[in-house]
Coordinates of C-alpha atoms (C1' of nucleotides) in Angstrom, one line a residue:
Chain A
M48 CA -182.0 13.0 106.1
K49 CA -183.6 14.9 103.3
Q50 CA -181.8 13.8 100.2
D51 CA -180.9 16.1 97.2
L52 CA -182.3 15.1 93.8
F53 CA -179.0 15.8 92.0
Q54 CA -177.1 13.9 94.6
A55 CA -179.5 11.0 94.2
I56 CA -179.0 10.6 90.5
A57 CA -175.2 11.2 90.7
D58 CA -174.7 7.5 91.5
P59 CA -174.6 5.1 88.5
T60 CA -176.3 2.3 90.4
R61 CA -179.1 4.5 91.4
R62 CA -179.6 5.6 87.8
A63 CA -179.7 2.0 86.8
I64 CA -182.3 1.3 89.4
L65 CA -184.4 4.2 88.1
T66 CA -184.1 2.9 84.5
L67 CA -185.2 -0.5 85.7
I68 CA -188.3 0.5 87.7
A69 CA -189.4 3.1 85.1
I70 CA -190.4 0.0 83.1
K71 CA -191.7 -2.1 85.9
A72 CA -191.9 -1.8 89.7
L73 CA -189.5 -4.1 91.5
T74 CA -188.8 -5.4 95.0
P75 CA -185.3 -4.7 96.6
N76 CA -184.4 -8.4 96.2
A77 CA -185.3 -8.3 92.5
M78 CA -183.1 -5.2 92.0
A79 CA -180.2 -6.7 94.0
E80 CA -180.2 -9.7 91.6
K81 CA -179.4 -7.3 88.7
F82 CA -176.3 -5.8 90.4
D83 CA -173.0 -7.2 91.6
M84 CA -173.4 -6.1 95.1
T85 CA -175.1 -7.2 98.4
R86 CA -178.8 -6.7 98.9
Q87 CA -178.0 -4.3 101.8
A88 CA -176.0 -2.0 99.5
V89 CA -178.9 -1.8 97.1
S90 CA -181.2 -1.3 100.0
K91 CA -179.2 1.8 100.9
H92 CA -179.5 3.2 97.4
I93 CA -183.3 2.6 97.7
K94 CA -183.3 4.5 100.9
V95 CA -181.7 7.5 99.2
L96 CA -184.0 7.4 96.2
H97 CA -187.0 7.0 98.6
E98 CA -186.0 9.9 100.8
C99 CA -185.9 12.3 97.8
E100 CA -189.2 10.8 96.5
L101 CA -187.8 9.6 93.2
I102 CA -189.4 6.2 94.1
K103 CA -192.5 5.2 96.0
P104 CA -193.1 2.0 98.0
E105 CA -196.1 -0.2 97.5
H106 CA -196.5 -2.8 100.2
S107 CA -197.8 -6.2 99.3
G108 CA -197.5 -8.7 102.2
R109 CA -193.9 -8.9 103.2
E110 CA -192.7 -7.6 99.8
I111 CA -192.3 -4.0 98.9
Y112 CA -192.6 -2.9 95.3
Y113 CA -190.8 0.3 94.5
H114 CA -192.4 2.4 91.8
F115 CA -190.8 5.2 89.8
N116 CA -192.1 8.7 90.6
A117 CA -192.1 10.6 87.3
K118 CA -193.3 13.8 89.0
K119 CA -190.1 14.1 91.0
M120 CA -188.0 13.5 87.9
Q121 CA -189.7 16.5 86.3
E122 CA -187.9 18.7 88.8
F123 CA -184.7 17.9 87.0
D124 CA -186.3 18.7 83.7
N125 CA -187.4 22.1 85.2
W126 CA -183.8 22.8 86.3
L127 CA -182.6 22.1 82.8
A128 CA -185.1 24.6 81.4
Q129 CA -182.9 27.5 82.4
F130 CA -180.3 26.3 80.0
R131 CA -182.5 25.5 77.1
Q132 CA -182.5 29.0 75.8
S133 CA -178.7 29.0 76.0
W134 CA -178.3 26.0 73.9
E135 CA -180.9 27.1 71.4
T136 CA -178.9 30.3 71.1
Q137 CA -175.6 28.5 70.7
F138 CA -177.1 26.3 68.0
N139 CA -178.6 29.2 66.2
Q140 CA -175.1 30.7 66.2
L141 CA -173.8 27.4 64.8
D142 CA -176.4 27.6 62.1
K143 CA -175.2 31.1 61.2
V144 CA -171.6 29.9 60.9
L145 CA -172.7 26.9 58.8
S146 CA -174.7 29.1 56.4
T147 CA -171.8 31.5 56.2
I148 CA -169.5 28.7 55.2
K149 CA -172.0 27.5 52.7
Q150 CA -172.1 31.0 51.1
Q151 CA -168.3 31.1 50.9
K152 CA -168.4 27.8 49.0
I153 CA -170.7 29.3 46.4
Chain B
M94 CA -159.6 11.5 85.6
K95 CA -162.6 11.5 83.3
Q96 CA -165.4 13.0 85.1
D97 CA -169.0 11.8 85.2
L98 CA -171.6 14.3 83.9
F99 CA -174.1 13.6 86.7
Q100 CA -171.4 13.7 89.3
A101 CA -170.4 17.2 88.0
I102 CA -173.9 18.7 88.6
A103 CA -174.3 16.9 92.0
D104 CA -172.5 19.8 93.7
P105 CA -174.5 23.0 94.4
T106 CA -171.5 25.3 93.8
R107 CA -170.9 23.7 90.4
R108 CA -174.6 24.2 89.5
A109 CA -174.3 27.8 90.6
I110 CA -171.3 28.2 88.4
L111 CA -173.1 26.8 85.4
T112 CA -176.1 29.1 86.0
L113 CA -173.7 32.1 86.2
I114 CA -171.7 31.4 83.1
A115 CA -174.8 30.4 81.0
I116 CA -175.5 34.2 81.1
K117 CA -171.9 35.4 80.6
A118 CA -168.4 33.8 80.5
L119 CA -166.4 34.5 83.6
T120 CA -162.8 34.1 84.9
P121 CA -162.1 31.9 87.9
N122 CA -161.5 35.0 90.0
A123 CA -164.8 36.5 89.0
M124 CA -166.5 33.3 90.0
A125 CA -164.7 33.1 93.3
E126 CA -165.9 36.5 94.3
K127 CA -169.5 35.3 94.0
F128 CA -168.9 32.4 96.5
D129 CA -167.8 32.3 100.1
M130 CA -164.8 30.1 99.5
T131 CA -161.2 30.4 98.3
R132 CA -160.3 30.8 94.6
Q133 CA -158.6 27.4 94.7
A134 CA -161.8 25.7 95.8
V135 CA -163.6 27.3 92.9
S136 CA -160.7 26.3 90.7
K137 CA -161.2 22.7 91.6
H138 CA -164.9 22.9 90.7
I139 CA -163.9 24.4 87.4
K140 CA -161.5 21.5 86.8
V141 CA -164.4 19.0 87.2
L142 CA -166.7 21.0 84.9
H143 CA -164.0 21.4 82.3
E144 CA -163.0 17.7 82.4
C145 CA -166.5 16.6 81.5
E146 CA -166.7 19.5 79.0
L147 CA -169.6 21.3 80.5
I148 CA -167.5 24.4 80.3
K149 CA -164.9 25.6 77.8
P150 CA -161.9 27.9 78.4
E151 CA -161.1 30.9 76.3
H152 CA -157.6 32.3 76.9
S153 CA -157.1 36.1 76.9
G154 CA -153.7 37.1 78.1
R155 CA -153.3 35.7 81.6
E156 CA -157.0 35.5 82.1
I157 CA -159.2 32.5 81.2
Y158 CA -162.8 33.0 80.4
Y159 CA -164.9 29.9 80.9
H160 CA -167.9 29.5 78.7
F161 CA -170.9 27.4 79.2
N162 CA -171.1 24.4 76.8
A163 CA -174.7 24.0 76.0
K164 CA -174.1 21.1 73.7
K165 CA -172.9 18.9 76.6
M166 CA -175.8 19.9 78.7
Q167 CA -178.1 18.4 76.1
E168 CA -176.9 14.9 77.2
F169 CA -179.0 15.3 80.3
D170 CA -182.0 15.9 78.0
N171 CA -181.2 12.7 76.2
W172 CA -181.0 10.8 79.4
L173 CA -184.3 12.2 80.6
A174 CA -186.0 11.0 77.4
Q175 CA -186.2 7.5 78.7
F176 CA -188.5 8.8 81.5
R177 CA -190.6 11.2 79.5
Q178 CA -193.0 8.4 78.4
S179 CA -193.4 7.3 82.1
W180 CA -194.3 10.7 83.3
E181 CA -196.7 11.4 80.5
T182 CA -198.4 8.1 81.3
Q183 CA -198.5 8.9 85.0
F184 CA -200.0 12.3 84.3
N185 CA -202.6 10.8 82.0
Q186 CA -203.6 8.5 84.8
L187 CA -203.9 11.6 87.1
D188 CA -206.1 13.2 84.5
K189 CA -208.3 10.1 84.5
V190 CA -208.6 10.3 88.3
L191 CA -209.4 14.0 88.2
S192 CA -212.1 13.6 85.5
T193 CA -213.6 10.7 87.5
I194 CA -213.8 13.0 90.6
K195 CA -215.3 15.7 88.4
Q196 CA -218.0 13.3 87.2
Q197 CA -218.9 12.3 90.7
K198 CA -219.4 15.9 91.6
I199 CA -222.0 16.2 88.9
Chain C
dA73 C1' -135.6 44.0 85.9
dA74 C1' -138.5 43.7 89.9
dT75 C1' -143.2 43.2 91.5
dT76 C1' -147.9 42.2 91.1
dT77 C1' -151.7 39.5 89.4
dG78 C1' -154.3 35.4 87.5
dC79 C1' -154.1 30.8 87.3
dG80 C1' -153.2 25.7 88.0
dC81 C1' -151.1 21.8 90.5
dA82 C1' -149.8 19.0 94.7
dA83 C1' -150.2 17.7 99.5
dC84 C1' -153.0 17.7 103.3
dT85 C1' -157.3 17.6 106.4
dC86 C1' -161.9 16.6 107.3
dA87 C1' -166.5 15.1 106.3
dA88 C1' -169.6 12.3 103.7
dA89 C1' -170.9 8.5 101.1
dA90 C1' -170.5 3.6 99.3
dG91 C1' -170.2 -1.0 100.7
dT92 C1' -169.7 -4.7 104.1
dT93 C1' -171.3 -7.8 108.1
dG94 C1' -174.5 -8.7 111.7
dC95 C1' -179.0 -8.4 113.7
dA96 C1' -184.0 -7.4 114.4
dT97 C1' -188.8 -7.5 112.7
dA98 C1' -192.7 -9.0 110.0
dT99 C1' -194.9 -12.1 106.9
dA100 C1' -195.4 -16.5 104.7
dT101 C1' -195.1 -21.5 104.7
dA102 C1' -194.2 -26.3 106.6
Chain D
dT13 C1' -195.5 -23.5 116.4
dA14 C1' -191.1 -23.8 114.1
dT15 C1' -188.7 -22.3 109.9
dA16 C1' -187.8 -19.8 105.9
dT17 C1' -188.1 -15.4 103.4
dA18 C1' -188.2 -10.2 102.6
dT19 C1' -186.9 -6.2 104.4
dG20 C1' -184.9 -2.4 107.2
dC21 C1' -181.5 -0.6 110.7
dA22 C1' -177.0 0.0 113.1
dA23 C1' -172.0 -0.3 113.5
dC24 C1' -168.0 -0.6 111.1
dT25 C1' -164.4 0.0 107.2
dT26 C1' -162.9 2.0 103.0
dT27 C1' -163.2 5.2 99.4
dT28 C1' -164.3 9.6 97.6
dG29 C1' -164.9 14.4 97.5
dA30 C1' -164.9 19.3 99.2
dG31 C1' -162.0 22.7 101.0
dT32 C1' -157.6 24.6 102.7
dT33 C1' -152.6 26.1 102.5
dG34 C1' -148.5 26.4 100.0
dC35 C1' -146.0 26.6 95.7
dG36 C1' -144.7 27.5 90.8
dC37 C1' -145.4 29.6 86.3
dA38 C1' -146.7 33.0 83.0
dA39 C1' -148.5 37.5 81.7
dA40 C1' -149.2 42.3 83.1
dT41 C1' -147.6 46.4 85.5
dT42 C1' -144.2 49.5 87.7

DNA sequence: AATTTGCGCAACTCAAAAGTTGCATATATA
DNA sequence: TATATATGCAACTTTTGAGTTGCGCAAATT
């Protein structure tokens, strides 16, 4: 099943996995040691992250190191872009209010 | 129930609502007209978005205009910050590869 | 005052997702 | 070759979430 990017990062465990491997690639076992759940549960999260290409496997013998795929995460950044103008506008309006208050004080 | 910010944007309908009201504040009825679902279904999405403060209500008689809260959306930007270094690094590495290929062509 | 309209809340159904146990496969080690 | 280790897959249970119907309340309209 093709996984949705937003769905993938909705789970706290998966976000924690991403934070971990953004620093250093890890094997499923290494990840499982960090969380209070079975290896299989972590393995399912890995599957979701892999299917939406947020992580990439690197095989090394019988171990699999999963790497963070920054390129995919940028899609989230691109989605956020549509709102950046809004928040800049709203902050400009806040600036206006603040400077108005300032003037009233004087 | 206190809603999770990432959970809130996991649903496509909720993302569509955010995109809509980032342009112009809307009432629940106005939103429901845009989607092929009942007003109550939209109302539940509004509840989720409101609980995590991604939207803010403005009462006007019996109507409620929901506004986009840009400030809250910035928290995603803050979360993404931890990955920015990763993807700049990964793109620098791509640049290296590309310039290596370029040199081989010459 | 009676009716319509806009909205939220509660109970319910149904589907999906998180987590478990058990098993199969491939690689490493004794 | 036998055994231990690393991983993925399938079946199952439990939890969560999306959507519906039905209801009640408050504001507007008649």
